[in-house]
Amino acid sequence: MRNPKNIHQELIVGGLLVLAVCLCGATVQGLEVVFKKEVTVNEDTILLKDIAVLSPADDGSAARLGALVVSAAPAPGEVLTLNRPFLQYRLGPAVQAGANGQTVWPENVIVKRTAQSISIEQFEEIFRGYIRKNAPWKASEIFFARISTPGIITLPQGRLAVEVQERSGQGYLGHVFLTAQVNVNGKTVRTISLSGEVLLQKEVIRAAHKIDRGAVITKEDLTLALEKIKDVRPESNPRWEDIVGKRATRHIQSGQILTVAMMQDIPMVQKGKQVVIRADNGLITVTTLGIAQENGQQGDQVKVINVGSGKEILATVVNPGMVTVHF
């Protein structure tokens, strides 16, 4: 007959073993873990099921062990080597308990990370496409002298989208800066800068030949040319009617593009030239001759010598060669 004390001790030991099995995740006899030599992963972390085959696969313990995190994955497009000491340190207790000792540890497991990339050409086309879509000119009139990109960038695998933003108030000509937000599966993974020199093809007015300083510009002095420019402000691209009849303020070389700074209006009243002085009080108008002492445009007040009296008066320019005073 068995000793009741021994029976009691056996029951205690049996209970502890059952408790240990429960704490280890419901170990099942015969679960096998076979590590792979080389694997490819898509996600940011490496799980045991990524680098090993757990069988039988329909075992509950296999699912729980497979979800163990082994390591962070390498960067997209990169390779990571997991050696035996690391795997045993990271997974040993859990695998040995769950697999009941049926595990062969590899020397190394090579882990490759999938990737996608955006090329220089794709970035350039993103820049061109944004400018052509948003600029107020026809796409056929827009040209790109150069585009700067960050080069090829490598990204995680997934649904790729690029959102482009421009700097406030910068316009679409000259040196243009854009910011591109790169998203994978709806998450921003990179923010990069794009820039480029943008030109507009437009008719400009050039000097048909050399124009001397002080010369009055005529139609014969000008010619039209189709050029790629980066400044469309009126002062940099005056119209034909804004130029003809003006006086050159500097020497203009043949072929040079004319700007507003190169010319000025011919004064209605010119210093040293004779003018008509009209004196008016609302009831009586009297005219006499005078000599302008300074240049003036319409509305300007200029000094004039009355030829008849020899006195200097202050008069207002109203028309070419005519000033007025009130008395």
Coordinates of N, CA and C in Angstrom, one line a residue, residues 62 73 81 96 104 114 139 167 185 195 198 243 258 287 321:
A62 N 1.8 27.6 -32.1 CA 2.5 28.1 -33.2 C 2.1 29.5 -33.5
A73 N 13.3 45.6 -38.2 CA 13.7 45.3 -39.6 C 14.7 46.2 -40.1
T81 N 21.7 40.7 -40.8 CA 22.1 39.3 -40.5 C 21.8 39.1 -39.0
Q96 N 12.2 27.3 -26.8 CA 12.5 26.0 -26.2 C 11.3 25.5 -25.4
V104 N 16.4 23.5 -34.1 CA 17.8 23.6 -34.6 C 18.2 25.0 -34.9
T114 N 12.0 44.7 -48.3 CA 11.5 45.2 -49.6 C 11.5 46.7 -49.6
A139 N 0.9 75.4 -70.9 CA 2.0 74.5 -70.6 C 3.1 74.6 -71.7
R167 N 5.8 77.6 -51.7 CA 6.0 78.7 -50.7 C 5.0 79.8 -51.0
N185 N 1.2 54.3 -47.6 CA 0.0 53.8 -46.9 C -0.6 54.8 -46.0
S195 N 13.4 72.3 -56.2 CA 13.5 73.7 -56.7 C 13.9 73.6 -58.1
V198 N 12.4 78.4 -63.6 CA 11.3 78.3 -64.5 C 11.3 79.5 -65.4
I243 N 7.0 102.4 -75.2 CA 8.4 102.7 -75.5 C 8.5 103.8 -76.6
L258 N 14.6 95.9 -74.1 CA 14.3 97.2 -73.5 C 13.4 97.0 -72.2
T287 N -2.4 135.5 -72.5 CA -1.3 134.7 -72.8 C -0.1 135.5 -73.2
G321 N 4.6 122.5 -74.1 CA 4.9 123.9 -74.5 C 4.0 124.9 -73.9

